[in-house]
């Protein structure tokens, strides 16, 4: 009987965000870091993936979508760190499975997308196709794959049929198409200050001048906005929610809170991960502007968290909660602008140390 093929001793810890949690583990497994294995916040910060997308549409369930990261973290981070990356997609399930099997057979973990609704261990009904998981083994005789997910502490055994469904999903925000990232890592990492300067600059530019759609393409809807404009749009929309019937209002308030705190954001709409990462970079480089950036990111994260909590306070009338959310969200445009300015300042400061 064919024995299962499993990568032993794969390092895994639970994480706040599927992408940065997976990349943290992959870097650790490859023995890469600047002061030991990197923490998740550092990985997120170096991805340059900070962003903001806001969408409200009756065609969505729930009718609200908010995300605080950009679309290309899984490509930008490894390339910034000197790796070679291929993003493979196909509509042929056999071809898609062959990519995973080939990676495992050569002793490399495989980073892929899977729809959360089709992954049985998550036990959710909400469909979301762009969820990063890592495959570290398979047993075709038993029909299972061994899956590492930031949301679970233990390795999960997933039926190959369920994995195939998760990898062929056509759900929001885009079809998974058996997406597989084939990454060839370098033997060592580039200078941390240089990498961080590039990442901060990219995040600031994505917020100030979004040049391409984020995870959600908002070009076809008048209800959506990207970057700093998204913070302003959300702050302008929430006061209008108070005119809605209670049942609709409850859905919006709960959804807003979930997207800020619970939807794989690490809390505070990814800003808390950024704050943690910037604190690590400031410690490792001694850069004072990056230390200031960590404070700005932490303040922004806390303000987003306060906005989320205001919407789900117990024993408070829905319309009263909506008014509190409107006040809290009204502070976000200014805080987000200050965050962007801090990113730009830290990037300039780190570049100056290279001269």
Coordinates of C-alpha atoms in Angstrom, one line a residue:
X1 CA 0.0 0.0 0.0
X2 CA 1.3 3.5 -0.9
X3 CA 2.4 5.4 2.2
X4 CA 1.3 9.0 2.8
X5 CA 3.8 11.7 1.7
X6 CA 4.1 14.3 4.5
X7 CA 6.6 17.0 5.2
X8 CA 7.7 16.4 8.8
X9 CA 8.5 19.1 11.4
X10 CA 6.7 21.8 9.5
X11 CA 6.6 24.8 11.9
X12 CA 3.1 26.2 12.5
X13 CA 1.5 28.6 14.8
X14 CA -2.0 30.1 14.6
X15 CA -2.1 33.5 13.1
X16 CA -4.3 36.5 12.7
X17 CA -4.2 36.6 8.9
X18 CA -4.1 33.7 6.5
X19 CA -1.5 35.2 4.1
X20 CA 1.0 36.5 6.6
X21 CA 0.6 33.5 8.9
X22 CA 1.3 31.1 6.0
X23 CA 4.3 33.2 4.8
X24 CA 5.7 33.4 8.4
X25 CA 5.6 29.6 8.6
X26 CA 7.2 29.2 5.1
X27 CA 10.0 31.5 6.0
X28 CA 10.6 29.7 9.2
X29 CA 10.6 26.3 7.5
X30 CA 13.2 27.6 5.0
X31 CA 15.4 28.9 7.8
X32 CA 15.0 32.6 6.8
X33 CA 14.9 35.6 9.1
X34 CA 16.9 38.6 10.4
X35 CA 16.8 37.9 14.1
X36 CA 15.5 34.4 14.2
X37 CA 12.2 33.3 12.6
X38 CA 10.1 36.4 11.8
X39 CA 6.8 37.1 13.6
X40 CA 3.6 37.5 11.6
X41 CA 3.4 41.2 12.0
X42 CA 6.9 41.7 10.5
X43 CA 5.9 39.5 7.6
X44 CA 2.8 41.5 7.0
X45 CA 4.6 44.9 7.2
X46 CA 7.2 43.8 4.7
X47 CA 4.6 42.7 2.2
X48 CA 3.7 46.3 1.5
X49 CA 0.1 45.1 1.4
X50 CA -1.7 47.7 3.5
X51 CA -4.8 48.9 1.7
X52 CA -8.5 49.7 2.1
X53 CA -11.4 48.6 0.0
X54 CA -15.1 49.4 0.9
X55 CA -18.1 48.1 -1.0
X56 CA -21.8 48.1 -0.2
X57 CA -24.1 46.3 -2.6
X58 CA -27.5 44.5 -2.2
X59 CA -26.0 41.8 -4.5
X60 CA -23.7 40.7 -1.7
X61 CA -24.5 38.6 1.4
X62 CA -23.9 40.4 3.7
X63 CA -24.5 43.6 1.7
X64 CA -21.2 45.1 2.9
X65 CA -17.5 44.3 2.3
X66 CA -14.5 45.9 3.9
X67 CA -10.9 44.7 3.6
X68 CA -7.7 46.4 4.8
X69 CA -5.1 44.6 2.6
X70 CA -4.2 44.7 -1.1
X71 CA -4.5 41.9 -3.6
X72 CA -0.8 40.9 -4.3
X73 CA 0.7 40.2 -0.9
X74 CA 1.5 36.6 -1.7
X75 CA 3.5 37.7 -4.8
X76 CA 5.0 41.0 -3.6
X77 CA 6.4 39.7 -0.3
X78 CA 8.5 36.8 -1.6
X79 CA 9.7 38.8 -4.6
X80 CA 10.7 41.7 -2.3
X81 CA 12.7 39.1 -0.3
X82 CA 14.5 37.9 -3.4
X83 CA 12.4 34.8 -4.2
X84 CA 11.0 33.7 -7.5
X85 CA 7.2 33.4 -7.6
X86 CA 4.8 31.8 -10.1
X87 CA 1.1 32.2 -9.6
X88 CA -0.4 29.1 -11.3
X89 CA -4.1 28.9 -12.2
X90 CA -6.1 26.4 -14.2
X91 CA -9.7 25.1 -14.6
X92 CA -8.4 21.5 -14.9
X93 CA -8.6 19.9 -11.4
X94 CA -6.1 17.2 -12.4
X95 CA -3.5 19.8 -13.5
X96 CA -4.2 21.8 -10.3
X97 CA -3.7 18.7 -8.1
X98 CA -0.5 17.8 -10.0
X99 CA 1.1 21.1 -8.9
X100 CA 0.5 20.3 -5.3
X101 CA 1.6 16.7 -5.5
X102 CA 4.8 17.7 -7.4
X103 CA 5.7 20.3 -4.7
X104 CA 5.1 17.8 -1.9
X105 CA 7.0 15.1 -3.7
X106 CA 10.1 17.4 -4.0
X107 CA 9.8 18.2 -0.3
X108 CA 8.3 21.6 -0.5
X109 CA 5.1 22.8 1.2
X110 CA 2.5 24.2 -1.3
X111 CA 0.7 27.5 -0.8
X112 CA -2.8 27.6 -2.4
X113 CA -6.2 29.2 -2.3
X114 CA -9.3 27.5 -0.9
X115 CA -12.9 28.7 -0.4
X116 CA -13.5 28.7 3.4
X117 CA -17.1 27.3 3.0
X118 CA -15.7 24.1 1.4
X119 CA -13.0 23.4 4.1
X120 CA -14.9 21.2 6.5
X121 CA -12.8 21.9 9.6
X122 CA -13.8 25.7 9.5
X123 CA -17.5 24.9 9.8
X124 CA -18.7 28.1 8.1
X125 CA -21.4 28.8 5.6
X126 CA -20.0 32.1 4.4
X127 CA -18.2 31.7 1.1
X128 CA -14.9 33.5 0.5
X129 CA -12.6 32.1 -2.1
X130 CA -9.3 33.8 -1.4
X131 CA -8.2 32.0 1.7
X132 CA -4.5 31.0 1.9
X133 CA -3.7 27.5 3.2
X134 CA -0.6 25.4 3.0
X135 CA -0.6 21.7 1.9
X136 CA 2.2 19.8 3.6
X137 CA 1.2 16.2 2.6
X138 CA -1.2 13.9 1.0
X139 CA -2.4 10.3 1.2
X140 CA -4.1 9.3 -2.0
X141 CA -5.0 5.8 -0.7
X142 CA -7.1 7.4 2.0
X143 CA -8.1 10.3 -0.2
X144 CA -6.9 13.1 2.2
X145 CA -4.6 16.1 2.1
X146 CA -2.8 17.5 5.2
X147 CA -3.6 21.1 5.5
X148 CA -2.1 23.9 7.6
X149 CA -4.4 26.8 8.3
X150 CA -3.7 30.0 10.3
X151 CA -7.1 29.5 12.0
X152 CA -6.4 26.1 13.4
X153 CA -3.5 25.0 15.8
X154 CA -3.3 21.5 14.4
X155 CA -2.7 20.0 11.0
X156 CA -6.1 19.2 9.4
X157 CA -6.9 16.2 7.3
X158 CA -9.1 17.3 4.4
X159 CA -10.8 14.9 2.0
X160 CA -9.4 15.4 -1.5
X161 CA -12.9 15.9 -2.9
X162 CA -13.5 18.8 -0.5
X163 CA -10.2 20.3 -1.3
X164 CA -11.0 20.1 -5.0
X165 CA -14.3 21.9 -4.4
X166 CA -12.5 24.6 -2.4
X167 CA -10.0 25.0 -5.2
X168 CA -12.6 25.3 -7.9
X169 CA -14.9 27.7 -6.2
X170 CA -16.5 30.6 -8.2
X171 CA -17.5 32.5 -5.1
X172 CA -16.8 36.0 -3.9
X173 CA -14.4 37.8 -4.4
X174 CA -13.1 35.8 -7.4
X175 CA -12.8 32.2 -8.7
X176 CA -10.1 30.2 -7.0
X177 CA -9.1 28.4 -10.3
X178 CA -6.9 26.0 -8.4
X179 CA -4.5 28.9 -7.6
X180 CA -1.1 27.7 -6.5
X181 CA 1.9 29.8 -5.6
X182 CA 5.2 28.1 -6.6
X183 CA 7.9 29.9 -4.6
X184 CA 11.6 29.4 -4.9
X185 CA 13.2 31.1 -1.9
X186 CA 16.7 32.6 -1.9
X187 CA 19.3 31.3 0.6
X188 CA 19.4 34.6 2.5
X189 CA 17.3 37.7 2.9
X190 CA 18.2 41.2 1.7
X191 CA 18.9 44.2 4.0
X192 CA 15.9 44.7 6.3
X193 CA 16.0 48.6 6.1
X194 CA 15.9 48.5 2.3
X195 CA 13.1 45.9 2.2
X196 CA 11.0 47.8 4.8
X197 CA 11.5 51.2 2.9
X198 CA 10.1 49.6 -0.3
X199 CA 7.2 48.0 1.6
X200 CA 6.2 51.2 3.4
X201 CA 6.4 53.2 0.1
X202 CA 4.2 50.7 -1.6
X203 CA 1.6 50.6 1.2
X204 CA 1.4 54.4 1.2
X205 CA 1.0 54.6 -2.5
X206 CA -1.7 52.0 -2.5
X207 CA -3.6 54.1 0.1
X208 CA -3.0 57.5 -1.5
X209 CA -3.2 56.7 -5.2
X210 CA -4.8 53.2 -5.8
X211 CA -3.7 52.3 -9.3
X212 CA -5.3 48.9 -9.6
X213 CA -8.2 47.1 -8.1
X214 CA -7.7 45.6 -4.6
X215 CA -9.0 42.2 -3.7
X216 CA -12.4 43.4 -4.8
X217 CA -12.8 45.1 -8.2
X218 CA -14.9 48.2 -7.4
X219 CA -14.7 49.7 -10.9
X220 CA -18.2 48.5 -11.8
X221 CA -20.0 49.9 -8.8
X222 CA -20.7 53.5 -7.6
X223 CA -20.9 52.2 -4.0
X224 CA -17.3 51.3 -3.7
X225 CA -14.0 53.2 -3.0
X226 CA -10.3 52.3 -2.5
X227 CA -7.6 53.7 -0.3
X228 CA -8.1 56.9 1.7
X229 CA -11.2 57.5 -0.3
X230 CA -12.7 54.3 1.2
X231 CA -12.3 55.7 4.7
X232 CA -14.0 58.9 3.7
X233 CA -16.8 57.0 1.9
X234 CA -17.4 54.7 4.9
X235 CA -17.5 57.6 7.3
X236 CA -20.0 59.4 5.1
X237 CA -22.3 56.3 4.6
X238 CA -22.7 55.1 8.2
X239 CA -24.8 58.1 9.4
X240 CA -27.3 57.2 6.7
X241 CA -27.6 53.7 8.1
X242 CA -29.6 55.1 11.0
X243 CA -32.6 55.5 8.7
X244 CA -32.7 51.8 7.9
X245 CA -35.1 49.2 9.5
X246 CA -33.7 47.5 12.5
X247 CA -33.2 44.1 10.8
X248 CA -31.1 45.6 8.0
X249 CA -29.2 47.8 10.4
X250 CA -28.3 44.9 12.6
X251 CA -26.8 43.0 9.6
X252 CA -24.7 46.0 8.6
X253 CA -23.4 46.6 12.1
X254 CA -22.6 43.0 12.7
X255 CA -20.9 42.7 9.3
X256 CA -18.9 45.8 9.8
X257 CA -17.6 44.5 13.1
X258 CA -16.8 41.1 11.7
X259 CA -14.8 42.5 8.7
X260 CA -12.8 44.7 11.0
X261 CA -12.0 42.2 13.8
X262 CA -12.9 38.7 12.8
X263 CA -12.3 38.2 9.1
X264 CA -8.7 37.1 9.3
X265 CA -7.5 40.7 9.8
X266 CA -5.4 40.2 12.9
X267 CA -7.6 42.7 14.6
X268 CA -8.0 46.4 13.8
X269 CA -8.4 45.8 10.0
X270 CA -4.8 44.6 9.6
X271 CA -3.4 47.8 11.2
X272 CA -2.5 45.9 14.4
X273 CA -0.3 43.5 12.4
X274 CA 1.3 46.5 10.8
X275 CA 2.0 48.1 14.2
X276 CA 3.6 44.9 15.5
X277 CA 5.8 44.6 12.4
X278 CA 6.9 48.2 12.5
X279 CA 7.8 47.8 16.1
X280 CA 10.1 44.9 15.1
X281 CA 11.6 46.8 12.3
X282 CA 12.3 49.8 14.5
X283 CA 13.9 47.6 17.1
X284 CA 16.1 45.8 14.5
X285 CA 17.1 49.0 12.5
X286 CA 17.0 51.6 15.3
X287 CA 15.0 53.9 13.0
X288 CA 13.0 56.5 15.0
X289 CA 10.6 57.3 12.1
X290 CA 9.6 53.6 12.0
X291 CA 9.1 53.7 15.8
X292 CA 6.7 56.6 15.2
X293 CA 5.0 54.6 12.4
X294 CA 4.4 51.8 14.8
X295 CA 2.6 54.2 17.2
X296 CA 0.5 55.6 14.3
X297 CA -0.5 52.2 13.1
X298 CA -1.4 51.1 16.7
X299 CA -3.6 54.2 17.1
X300 CA -5.3 53.5 13.8
X301 CA -5.8 49.8 14.7
X302 CA -7.4 50.8 18.0
X303 CA -9.7 53.2 16.3
X304 CA -10.9 50.6 13.9
X305 CA -11.4 48.2 16.9
X306 CA -13.4 50.9 18.7
X307 CA -15.6 51.3 15.6
X308 CA -16.2 47.5 15.5
X309 CA -17.0 47.2 19.2
X310 CA -19.4 50.2 19.1
X311 CA -21.6 48.3 16.6
X312 CA -22.0 45.2 18.8
X313 CA -22.5 46.5 22.3
X314 CA -24.8 44.4 24.3
X315 CA -28.1 45.8 25.5
X316 CA -27.9 48.9 23.4
X317 CA -30.5 49.9 20.9
X318 CA -29.4 49.3 17.2
X319 CA -29.9 53.0 16.2
X320 CA -28.0 54.2 19.3
X321 CA -25.2 51.8 18.3
X322 CA -25.2 53.1 14.8
X323 CA -24.8 56.6 16.0
X324 CA -21.8 55.5 18.1
X325 CA -20.3 53.7 15.1
X326 CA -20.8 56.8 13.0
X327 CA -18.8 58.9 15.5
X328 CA -16.0 56.4 15.8
X329 CA -15.8 55.9 12.0
X330 CA -15.8 59.7 11.5
X331 CA -12.3 59.7 13.0
X332 CA -10.9 57.2 10.6
X333 CA -10.2 59.5 7.5
X334 CA -7.8 61.7 9.6
X335 CA -6.2 58.7 11.3
X336 CA -5.7 56.9 8.0
X337 CA -4.2 60.0 6.4
X338 CA -1.7 60.3 9.4
X339 CA -0.9 56.6 8.9
X340 CA -0.1 57.1 5.3
X341 CA 2.1 60.2 6.1
X342 CA 3.9 58.1 8.7
X343 CA 4.5 55.3 6.2
X344 CA 6.1 57.9 3.8
X345 CA 8.2 59.4 6.5
X346 CA 9.5 56.0 7.7
X347 CA 10.3 55.0 4.1
X348 CA 12.3 58.1 3.5
X349 CA 14.1 57.7 6.9
X350 CA 15.1 54.1 6.2
X351 CA 16.3 55.0 2.7
X352 CA 18.5 57.7 4.2
X353 CA 20.3 55.1 6.3
X354 CA 21.3 53.2 3.2
X355 CA 23.4 56.1 1.9

